[in-house]
CSV table of C-alpha atoms in Angstrom, one decimal:
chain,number,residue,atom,x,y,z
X,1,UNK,CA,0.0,0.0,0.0
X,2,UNK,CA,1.8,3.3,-1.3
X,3,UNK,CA,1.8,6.0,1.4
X,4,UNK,CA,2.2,9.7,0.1
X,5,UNK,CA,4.5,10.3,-2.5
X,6,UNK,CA,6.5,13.5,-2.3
X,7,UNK,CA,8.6,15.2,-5.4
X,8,UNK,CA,11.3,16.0,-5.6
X,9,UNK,CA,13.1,15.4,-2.7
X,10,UNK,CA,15.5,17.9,-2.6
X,11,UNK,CA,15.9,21.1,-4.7
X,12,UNK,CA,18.0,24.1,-4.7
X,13,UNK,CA,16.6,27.6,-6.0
X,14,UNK,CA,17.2,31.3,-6.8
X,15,UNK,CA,16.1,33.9,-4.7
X,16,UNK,CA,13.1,35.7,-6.5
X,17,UNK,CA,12.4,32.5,-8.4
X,18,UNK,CA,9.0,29.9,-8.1
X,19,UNK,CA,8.4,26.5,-7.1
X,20,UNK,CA,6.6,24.0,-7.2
X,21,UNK,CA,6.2,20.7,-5.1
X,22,UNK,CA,4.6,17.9,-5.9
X,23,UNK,CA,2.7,15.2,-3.5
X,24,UNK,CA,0.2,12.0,-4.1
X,25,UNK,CA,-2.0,10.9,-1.3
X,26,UNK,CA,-2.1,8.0,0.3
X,27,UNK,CA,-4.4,5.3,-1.3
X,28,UNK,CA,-8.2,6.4,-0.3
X,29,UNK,CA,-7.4,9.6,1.2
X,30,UNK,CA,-9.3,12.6,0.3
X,31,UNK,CA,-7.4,15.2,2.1
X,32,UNK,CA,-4.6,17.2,1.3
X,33,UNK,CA,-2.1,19.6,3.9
X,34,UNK,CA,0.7,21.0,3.7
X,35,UNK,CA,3.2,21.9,5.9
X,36,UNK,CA,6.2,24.3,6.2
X,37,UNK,CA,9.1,22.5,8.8
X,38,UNK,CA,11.8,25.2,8.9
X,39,UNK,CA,15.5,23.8,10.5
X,40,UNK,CA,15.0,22.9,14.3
X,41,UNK,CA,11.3,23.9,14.5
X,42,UNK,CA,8.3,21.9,14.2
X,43,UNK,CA,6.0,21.9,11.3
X,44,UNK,CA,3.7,24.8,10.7
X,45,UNK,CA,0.6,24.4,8.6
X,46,UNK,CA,0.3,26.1,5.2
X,47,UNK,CA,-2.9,25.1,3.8
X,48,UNK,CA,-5.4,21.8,3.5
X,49,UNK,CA,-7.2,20.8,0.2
X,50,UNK,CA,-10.4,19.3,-0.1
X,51,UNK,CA,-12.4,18.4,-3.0
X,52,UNK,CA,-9.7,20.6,-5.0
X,53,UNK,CA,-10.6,23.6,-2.8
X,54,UNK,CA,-8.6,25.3,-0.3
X,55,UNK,CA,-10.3,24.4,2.8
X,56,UNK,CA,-8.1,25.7,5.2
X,57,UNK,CA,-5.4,28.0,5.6
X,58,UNK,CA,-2.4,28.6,8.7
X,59,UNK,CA,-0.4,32.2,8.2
X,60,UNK,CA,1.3,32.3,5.0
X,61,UNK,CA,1.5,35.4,2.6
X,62,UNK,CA,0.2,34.5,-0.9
X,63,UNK,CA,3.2,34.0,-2.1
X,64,UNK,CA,1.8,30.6,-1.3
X,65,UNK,CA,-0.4,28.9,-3.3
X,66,UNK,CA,-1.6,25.4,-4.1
X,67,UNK,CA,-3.8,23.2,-6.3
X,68,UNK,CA,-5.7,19.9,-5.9
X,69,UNK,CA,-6.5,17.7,-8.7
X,70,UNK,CA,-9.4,15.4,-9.4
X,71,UNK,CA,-7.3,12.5,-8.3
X,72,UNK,CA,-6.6,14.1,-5.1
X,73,UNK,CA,-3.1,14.8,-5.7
X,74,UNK,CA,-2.0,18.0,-4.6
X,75,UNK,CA,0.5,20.8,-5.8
X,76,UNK,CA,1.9,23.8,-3.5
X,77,UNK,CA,3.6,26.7,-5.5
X,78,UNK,CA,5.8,29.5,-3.6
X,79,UNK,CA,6.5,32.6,-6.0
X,80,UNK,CA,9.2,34.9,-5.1
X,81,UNK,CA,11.1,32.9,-3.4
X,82,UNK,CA,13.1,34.3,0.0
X,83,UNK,CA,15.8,32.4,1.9
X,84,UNK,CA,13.7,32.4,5.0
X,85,UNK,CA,11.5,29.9,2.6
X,86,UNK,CA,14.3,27.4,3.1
X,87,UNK,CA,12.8,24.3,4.8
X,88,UNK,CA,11.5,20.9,4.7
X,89,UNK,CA,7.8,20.9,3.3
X,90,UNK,CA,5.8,17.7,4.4
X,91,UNK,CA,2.6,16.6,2.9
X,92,UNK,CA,0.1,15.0,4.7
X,93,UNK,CA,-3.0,13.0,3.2
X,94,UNK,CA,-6.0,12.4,5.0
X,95,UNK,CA,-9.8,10.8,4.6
X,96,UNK,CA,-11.7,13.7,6.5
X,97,UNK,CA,-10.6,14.8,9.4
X,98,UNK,CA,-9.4,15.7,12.4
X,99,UNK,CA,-8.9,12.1,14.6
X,100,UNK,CA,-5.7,11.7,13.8
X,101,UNK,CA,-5.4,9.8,10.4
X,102,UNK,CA,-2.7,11.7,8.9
X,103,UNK,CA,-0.4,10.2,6.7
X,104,UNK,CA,3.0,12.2,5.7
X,105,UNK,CA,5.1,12.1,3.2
X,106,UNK,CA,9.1,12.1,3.4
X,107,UNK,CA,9.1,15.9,2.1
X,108,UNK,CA,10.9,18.0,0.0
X,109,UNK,CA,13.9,19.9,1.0
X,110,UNK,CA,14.1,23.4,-0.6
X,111,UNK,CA,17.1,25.6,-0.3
X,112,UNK,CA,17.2,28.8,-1.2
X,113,UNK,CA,20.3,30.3,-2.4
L,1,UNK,CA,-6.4,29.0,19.0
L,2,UNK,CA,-4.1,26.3,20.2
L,3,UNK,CA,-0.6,25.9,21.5
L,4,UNK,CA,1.7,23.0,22.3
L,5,UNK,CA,5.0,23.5,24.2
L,6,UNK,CA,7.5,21.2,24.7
L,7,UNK,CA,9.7,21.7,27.1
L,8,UNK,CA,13.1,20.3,26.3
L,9,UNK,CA,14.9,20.4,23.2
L,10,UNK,CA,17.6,17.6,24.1
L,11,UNK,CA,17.1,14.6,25.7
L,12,UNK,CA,20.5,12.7,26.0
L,13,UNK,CA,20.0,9.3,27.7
L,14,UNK,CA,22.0,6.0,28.0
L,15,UNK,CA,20.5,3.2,26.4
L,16,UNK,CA,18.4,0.9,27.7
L,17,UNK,CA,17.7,4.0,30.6
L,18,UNK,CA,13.7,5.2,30.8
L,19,UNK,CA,13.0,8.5,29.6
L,20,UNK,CA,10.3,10.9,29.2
L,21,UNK,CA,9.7,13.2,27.1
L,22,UNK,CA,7.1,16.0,28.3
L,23,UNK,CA,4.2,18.3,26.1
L,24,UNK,CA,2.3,20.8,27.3
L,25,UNK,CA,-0.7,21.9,25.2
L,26,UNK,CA,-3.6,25.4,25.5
L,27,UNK,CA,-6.1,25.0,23.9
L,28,UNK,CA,-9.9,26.5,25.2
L,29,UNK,CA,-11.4,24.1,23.5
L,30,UNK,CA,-11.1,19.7,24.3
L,31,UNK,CA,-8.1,18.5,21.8
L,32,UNK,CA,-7.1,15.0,20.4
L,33,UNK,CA,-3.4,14.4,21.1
L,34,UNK,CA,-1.0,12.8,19.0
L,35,UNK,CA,3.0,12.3,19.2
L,36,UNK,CA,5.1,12.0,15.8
L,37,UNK,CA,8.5,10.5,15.6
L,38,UNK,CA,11.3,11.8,12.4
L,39,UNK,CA,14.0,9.8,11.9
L,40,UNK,CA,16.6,12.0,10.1
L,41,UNK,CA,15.3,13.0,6.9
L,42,UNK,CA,12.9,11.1,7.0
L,43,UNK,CA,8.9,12.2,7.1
L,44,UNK,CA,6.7,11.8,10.3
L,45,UNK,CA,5.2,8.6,11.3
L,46,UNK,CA,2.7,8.6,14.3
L,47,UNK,CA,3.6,6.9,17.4
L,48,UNK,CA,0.3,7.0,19.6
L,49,UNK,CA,-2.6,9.0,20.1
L,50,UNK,CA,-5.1,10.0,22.6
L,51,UNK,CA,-9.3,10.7,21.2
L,52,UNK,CA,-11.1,9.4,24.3
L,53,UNK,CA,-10.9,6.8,27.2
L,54,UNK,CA,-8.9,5.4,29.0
L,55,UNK,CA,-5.8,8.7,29.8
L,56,UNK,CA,-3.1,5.8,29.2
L,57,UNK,CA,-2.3,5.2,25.8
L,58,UNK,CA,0.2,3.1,24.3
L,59,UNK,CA,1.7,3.2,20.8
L,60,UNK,CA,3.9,1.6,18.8
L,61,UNK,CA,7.8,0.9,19.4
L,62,UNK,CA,7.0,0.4,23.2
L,63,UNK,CA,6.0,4.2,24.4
L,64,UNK,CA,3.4,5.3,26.0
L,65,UNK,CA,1.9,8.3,27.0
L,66,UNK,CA,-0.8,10.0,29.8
L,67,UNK,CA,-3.2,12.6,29.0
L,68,UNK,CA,-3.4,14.6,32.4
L,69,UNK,CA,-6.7,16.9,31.5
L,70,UNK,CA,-5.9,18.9,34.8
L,71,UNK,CA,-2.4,19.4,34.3
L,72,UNK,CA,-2.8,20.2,30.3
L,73,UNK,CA,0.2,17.7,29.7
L,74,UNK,CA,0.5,14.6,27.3
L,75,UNK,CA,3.8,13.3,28.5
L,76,UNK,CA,5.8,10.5,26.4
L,77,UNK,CA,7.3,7.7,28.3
L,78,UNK,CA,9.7,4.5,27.2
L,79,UNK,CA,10.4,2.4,30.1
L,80,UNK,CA,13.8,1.0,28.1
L,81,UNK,CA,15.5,2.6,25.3
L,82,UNK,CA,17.2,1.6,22.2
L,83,UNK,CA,19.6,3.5,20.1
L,84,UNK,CA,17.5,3.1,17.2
L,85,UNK,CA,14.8,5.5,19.3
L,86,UNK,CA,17.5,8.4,18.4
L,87,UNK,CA,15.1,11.0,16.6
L,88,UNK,CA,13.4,14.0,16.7
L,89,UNK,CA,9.5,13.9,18.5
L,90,UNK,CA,6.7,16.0,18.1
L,91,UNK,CA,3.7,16.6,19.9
L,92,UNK,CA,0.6,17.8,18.2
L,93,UNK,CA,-3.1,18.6,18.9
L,94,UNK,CA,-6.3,18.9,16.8
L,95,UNK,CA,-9.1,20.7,18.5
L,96,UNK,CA,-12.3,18.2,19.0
L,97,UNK,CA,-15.2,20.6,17.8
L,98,UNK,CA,-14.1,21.1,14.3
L,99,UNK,CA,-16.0,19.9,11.8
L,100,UNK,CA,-12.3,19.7,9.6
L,101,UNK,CA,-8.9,21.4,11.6
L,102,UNK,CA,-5.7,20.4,11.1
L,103,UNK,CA,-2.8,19.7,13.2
L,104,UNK,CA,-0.6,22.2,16.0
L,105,UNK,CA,2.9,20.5,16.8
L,106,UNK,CA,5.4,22.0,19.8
L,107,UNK,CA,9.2,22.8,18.4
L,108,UNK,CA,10.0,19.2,19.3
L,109,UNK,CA,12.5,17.4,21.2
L,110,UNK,CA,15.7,15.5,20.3
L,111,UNK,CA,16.2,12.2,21.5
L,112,UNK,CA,19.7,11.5,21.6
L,113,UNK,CA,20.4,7.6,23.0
L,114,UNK,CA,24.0,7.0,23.1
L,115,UNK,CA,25.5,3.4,24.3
């Protein structure tokens, strides 16, 4: 059973330049967040896609965008890129909700030169 | 809104020593609980959770953990370690009344085994 698939896993960028990251949910889930994990912090939540809408979203400047697709699979694009966007980004997949069935994905490392 | 702390960054220990690793939560509404292990670069994978029930929960790889409702605390425990517990651990909470939320973690702590 394939968990979430994150792509690629590393990649090194420009300052002032776009990204984007990919991710594929685990089997059967719905539900797509994604999460910023900056060096020696804890992960902080970006956004959530449901039903290729943006459901919900934690406090990130619109440089920060994202798409779901009608296979559930999910992209998150980051335009202007700063160094202070340097980080880990996780997906998580989910069916629903909130009791804790969150699956994550290895993440992508983005450095920002 | 809701807040986790956790309140140490480093945990050396000796193997096969106990340890217990402590998380702190506000929140002014009820919250699930949940703690996450990373392995270096690796993603996170969930070691135990707390939804309802009994306040002693126990999760995979041998930890366990309370939920103390009074004290606002969701401490991990491991009665014997291994060095392959060495990781990073992260304790999160989703708030209960939400139709759809998604996940607060703490700054997590390092577990550092050494033999």
């Amino acid at each position: 059973d394939a968990g979430v698939t994150q792509s690629p896993t590393h990649l090194i960028k420009t300052r002032g330049q776009q990204v984007t990251l990919r991710c594929s949910p685990k089997s059967g889930h719905d539900t797509v967040s994604w999460y910023q994990q900056a060096l020696g912090q804890g992960p902080q939540f970006i956004f959530q896609y449901y039903e290729e809408e943006e459901r919900q979203r934690g406090n990130f400047p619109d440089r920060f965008s994202g798409h779901q697709f009608p296979n559930y699979s999910s992209e998150l694009n980051v335009n202007a890129l700063l160094l202070g966007d340097s980080a880990l980004y996780l997906c998580a997949s989910s069916l629903g909700g909130r009791e804790g069935g969150y699956t994550f994905g290895s993440g992508t490392r983005l450095t920002v030169v | 809104a809701q807040s986790v702390t956790q309140l140490d960054s480093q945990v050396p220990v000796f193997e096969e020593a106990p340890v217990e690793l402590r998380c702190n939560y506000s929140s002014s509404v009820s919250v699930y609980l949940f703690w996450y292990v990373q392995y270096p670069n690796q993603g996170l994978q969930l070691l135990l959770k707390y939804l309802s029930g009994s306040t002693l929960v126990k999760g995979i790889n041998g930890f366990e953990a309370e939920f103390n409702k009074s004290q606002t605390s969701f401490h991990l425990r491991k009665p014997s370690v291994h060095i392959s517990d060495t990781a990073e651990y992260f304790c999160a909470v989703i708030p209960t009344n939400s139709g759809y939320s998604t996940l607060t973690f703490g700054k997590g702590t390092m577990l550092l085994v050494s033999p």
